[in-house]
CSV table of C-alpha atoms in Angstrom, one decimal:
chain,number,residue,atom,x,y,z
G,231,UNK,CA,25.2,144.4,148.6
G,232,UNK,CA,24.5,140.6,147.0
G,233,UNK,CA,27.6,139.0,145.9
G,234,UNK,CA,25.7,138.1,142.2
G,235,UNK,CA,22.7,139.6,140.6
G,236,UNK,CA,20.5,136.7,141.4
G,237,UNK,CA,20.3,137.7,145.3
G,238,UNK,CA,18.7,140.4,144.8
G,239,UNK,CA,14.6,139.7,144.9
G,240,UNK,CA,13.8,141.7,141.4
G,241,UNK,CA,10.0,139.8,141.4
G,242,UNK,CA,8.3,141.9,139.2
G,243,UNK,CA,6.1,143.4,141.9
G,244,UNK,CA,9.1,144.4,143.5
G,245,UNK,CA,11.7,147.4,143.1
G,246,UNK,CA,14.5,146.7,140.9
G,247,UNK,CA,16.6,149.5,141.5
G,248,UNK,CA,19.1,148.3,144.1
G,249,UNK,CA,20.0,146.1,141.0
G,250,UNK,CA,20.4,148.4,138.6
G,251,UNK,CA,22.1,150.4,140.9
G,252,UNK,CA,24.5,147.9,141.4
G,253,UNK,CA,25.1,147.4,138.0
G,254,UNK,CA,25.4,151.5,137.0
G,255,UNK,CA,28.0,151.8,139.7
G,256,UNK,CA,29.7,148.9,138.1
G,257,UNK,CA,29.9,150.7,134.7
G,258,UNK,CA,30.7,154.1,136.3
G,259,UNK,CA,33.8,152.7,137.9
G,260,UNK,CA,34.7,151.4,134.0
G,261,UNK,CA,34.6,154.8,132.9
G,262,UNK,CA,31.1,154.7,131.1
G,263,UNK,CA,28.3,157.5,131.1
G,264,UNK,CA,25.0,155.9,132.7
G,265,UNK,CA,21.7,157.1,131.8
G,266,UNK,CA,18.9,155.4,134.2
G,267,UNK,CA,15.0,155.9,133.0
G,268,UNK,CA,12.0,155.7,135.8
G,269,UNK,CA,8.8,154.3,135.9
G,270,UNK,CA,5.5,156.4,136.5
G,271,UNK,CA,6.2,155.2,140.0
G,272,UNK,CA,10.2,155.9,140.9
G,273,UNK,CA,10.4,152.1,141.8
G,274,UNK,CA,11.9,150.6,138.9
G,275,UNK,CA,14.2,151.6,135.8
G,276,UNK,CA,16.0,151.3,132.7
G,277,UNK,CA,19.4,151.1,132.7
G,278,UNK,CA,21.6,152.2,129.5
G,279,UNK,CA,24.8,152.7,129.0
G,280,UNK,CA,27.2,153.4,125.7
G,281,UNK,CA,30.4,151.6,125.0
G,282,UNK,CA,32.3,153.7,122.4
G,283,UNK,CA,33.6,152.8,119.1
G,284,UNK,CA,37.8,152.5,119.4
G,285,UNK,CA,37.4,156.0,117.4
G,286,UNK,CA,35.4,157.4,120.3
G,287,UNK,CA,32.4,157.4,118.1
G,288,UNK,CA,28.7,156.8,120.0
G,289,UNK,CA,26.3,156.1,116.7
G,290,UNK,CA,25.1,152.9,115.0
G,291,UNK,CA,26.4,149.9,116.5
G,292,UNK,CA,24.7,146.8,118.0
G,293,UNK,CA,22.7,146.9,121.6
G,294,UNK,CA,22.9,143.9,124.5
G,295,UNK,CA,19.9,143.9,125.8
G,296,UNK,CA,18.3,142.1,128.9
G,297,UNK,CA,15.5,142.3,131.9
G,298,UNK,CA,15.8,142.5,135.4
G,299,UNK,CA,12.6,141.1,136.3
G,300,UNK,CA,11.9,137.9,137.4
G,301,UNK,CA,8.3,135.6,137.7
G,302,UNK,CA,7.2,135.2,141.5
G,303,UNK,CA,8.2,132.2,143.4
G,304,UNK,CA,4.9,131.9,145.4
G,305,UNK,CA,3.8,128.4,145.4
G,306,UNK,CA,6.6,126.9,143.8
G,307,UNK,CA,8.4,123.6,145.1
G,308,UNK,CA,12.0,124.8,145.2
G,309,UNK,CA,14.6,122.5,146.9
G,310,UNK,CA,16.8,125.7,147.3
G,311,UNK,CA,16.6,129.1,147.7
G,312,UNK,CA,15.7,130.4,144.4
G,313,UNK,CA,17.6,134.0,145.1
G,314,UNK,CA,20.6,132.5,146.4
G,315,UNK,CA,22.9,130.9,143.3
G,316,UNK,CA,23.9,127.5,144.0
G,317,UNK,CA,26.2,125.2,141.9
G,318,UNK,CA,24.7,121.1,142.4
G,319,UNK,CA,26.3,118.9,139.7
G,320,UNK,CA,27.8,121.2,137.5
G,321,UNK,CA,24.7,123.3,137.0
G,322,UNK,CA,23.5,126.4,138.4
G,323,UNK,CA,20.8,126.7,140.1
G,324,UNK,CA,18.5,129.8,140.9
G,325,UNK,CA,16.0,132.5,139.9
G,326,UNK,CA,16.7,133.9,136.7
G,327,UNK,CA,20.5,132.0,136.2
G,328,UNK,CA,19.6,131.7,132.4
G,329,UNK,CA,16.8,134.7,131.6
G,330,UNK,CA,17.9,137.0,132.1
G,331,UNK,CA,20.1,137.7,135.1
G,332,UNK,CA,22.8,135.4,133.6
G,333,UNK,CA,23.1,137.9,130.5
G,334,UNK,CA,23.5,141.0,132.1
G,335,UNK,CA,25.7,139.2,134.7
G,336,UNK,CA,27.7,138.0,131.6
G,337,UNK,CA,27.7,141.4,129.8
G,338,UNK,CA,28.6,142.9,132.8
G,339,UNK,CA,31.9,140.8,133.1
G,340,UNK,CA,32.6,141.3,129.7
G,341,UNK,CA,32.6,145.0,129.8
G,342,UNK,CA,36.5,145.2,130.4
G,343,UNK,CA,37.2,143.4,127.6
G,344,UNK,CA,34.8,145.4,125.0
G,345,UNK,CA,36.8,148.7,126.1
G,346,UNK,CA,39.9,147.1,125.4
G,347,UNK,CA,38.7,145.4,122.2
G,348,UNK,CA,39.8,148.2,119.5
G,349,UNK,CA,38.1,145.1,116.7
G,350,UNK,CA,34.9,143.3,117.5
G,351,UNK,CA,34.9,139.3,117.7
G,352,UNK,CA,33.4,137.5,115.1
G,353,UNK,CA,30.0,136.8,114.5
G,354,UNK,CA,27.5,134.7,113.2
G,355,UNK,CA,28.2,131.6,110.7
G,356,UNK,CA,31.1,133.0,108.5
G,357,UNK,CA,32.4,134.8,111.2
G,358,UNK,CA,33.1,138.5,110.2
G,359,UNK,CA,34.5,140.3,112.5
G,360,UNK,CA,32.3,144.4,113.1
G,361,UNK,CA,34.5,146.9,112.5
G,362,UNK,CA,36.2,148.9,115.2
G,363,UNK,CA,33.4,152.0,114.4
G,364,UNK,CA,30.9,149.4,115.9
G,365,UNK,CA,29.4,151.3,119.3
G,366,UNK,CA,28.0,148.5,122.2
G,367,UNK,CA,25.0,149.5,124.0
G,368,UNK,CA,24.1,147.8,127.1
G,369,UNK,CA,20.4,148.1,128.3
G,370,UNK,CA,19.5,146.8,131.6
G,371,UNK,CA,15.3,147.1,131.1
G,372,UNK,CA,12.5,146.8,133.9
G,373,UNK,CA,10.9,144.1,132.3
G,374,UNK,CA,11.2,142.4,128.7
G,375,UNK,CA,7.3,142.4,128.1
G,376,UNK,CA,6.0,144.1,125.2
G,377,UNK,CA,3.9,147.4,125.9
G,378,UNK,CA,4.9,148.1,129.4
G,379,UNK,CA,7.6,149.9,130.9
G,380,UNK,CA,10.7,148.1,129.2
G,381,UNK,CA,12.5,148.1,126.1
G,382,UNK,CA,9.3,147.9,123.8
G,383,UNK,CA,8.0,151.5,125.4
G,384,UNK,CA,11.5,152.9,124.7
């Protein structure tokens, strides 16, 4: 198993699964319900998973959202490899770091923290905090393209 989501090669004519995998065995062992939706061909899928409201609650709330898939690297003058994350001068380097990898790497990390959180942070520019009734729902798509398999089709 890759030691960070960028290592594994999620080019969009690839499989993304043993990344989503990796991430649904994450949540499992937080205590979350995973739901996982397919393709038409078994090789790629949706990820979802539902954070609770501190009453226990599963409605409403806000959803964090990101795609797994990544452009191809064919042809392209890297000085590194693009699927292994690499720090030069205080920036990160590698396929996907920023969109979208990074986020669901982020979201992932944060998980711990939203089950423990019983009141929302603040958002937005007068920074009101969401009520505690607010549910989080991570989606982990197969692609962020409108009208294909990802989070448009669902």
């Amino acid at each position: 198993m890759p030691d960070c989501l960028i290592a594994y090669d999620t080019t969009s004519r690839e499989s993304n699964l043993e990344l989503i995998h990796d991430v649904q065995a994450y949540l499992q062992q937080q205590g979350l319900e995973t739901v996982l939706t397919h393709d038409v061909s078994g090789r790629k899928a949706n990820l979802f998973a539902t954070i609770p409201a501190a009453d226990g609650t599963l409605t409403g709330g806000i959803v964090l959202s990101g795609h797994t898939d990544v452009v191809p690297v064919d042809g392209q003058n890297w000085s590194s490899d693009p699927f292994k994350a690499e720090i030069r001068d205080d920036r990160l380097y590698g396929r996907c770091t920023c969109d979208m990898k990074g986020f669901v790497g982020v979201t992932r990390k944060l998980v711990p923290e939203m089950l423990a959180t019983t009141m929302a942070p603040a958002i937005g520019p007068s920074k009101v905090p969401l009520p505690p009734s607010k549910t989080m729902m991570i989606m982990v798509a197969v692609n962020g393209k409108p009208k294909t398999s990802g989070p448009t089709k669902l």
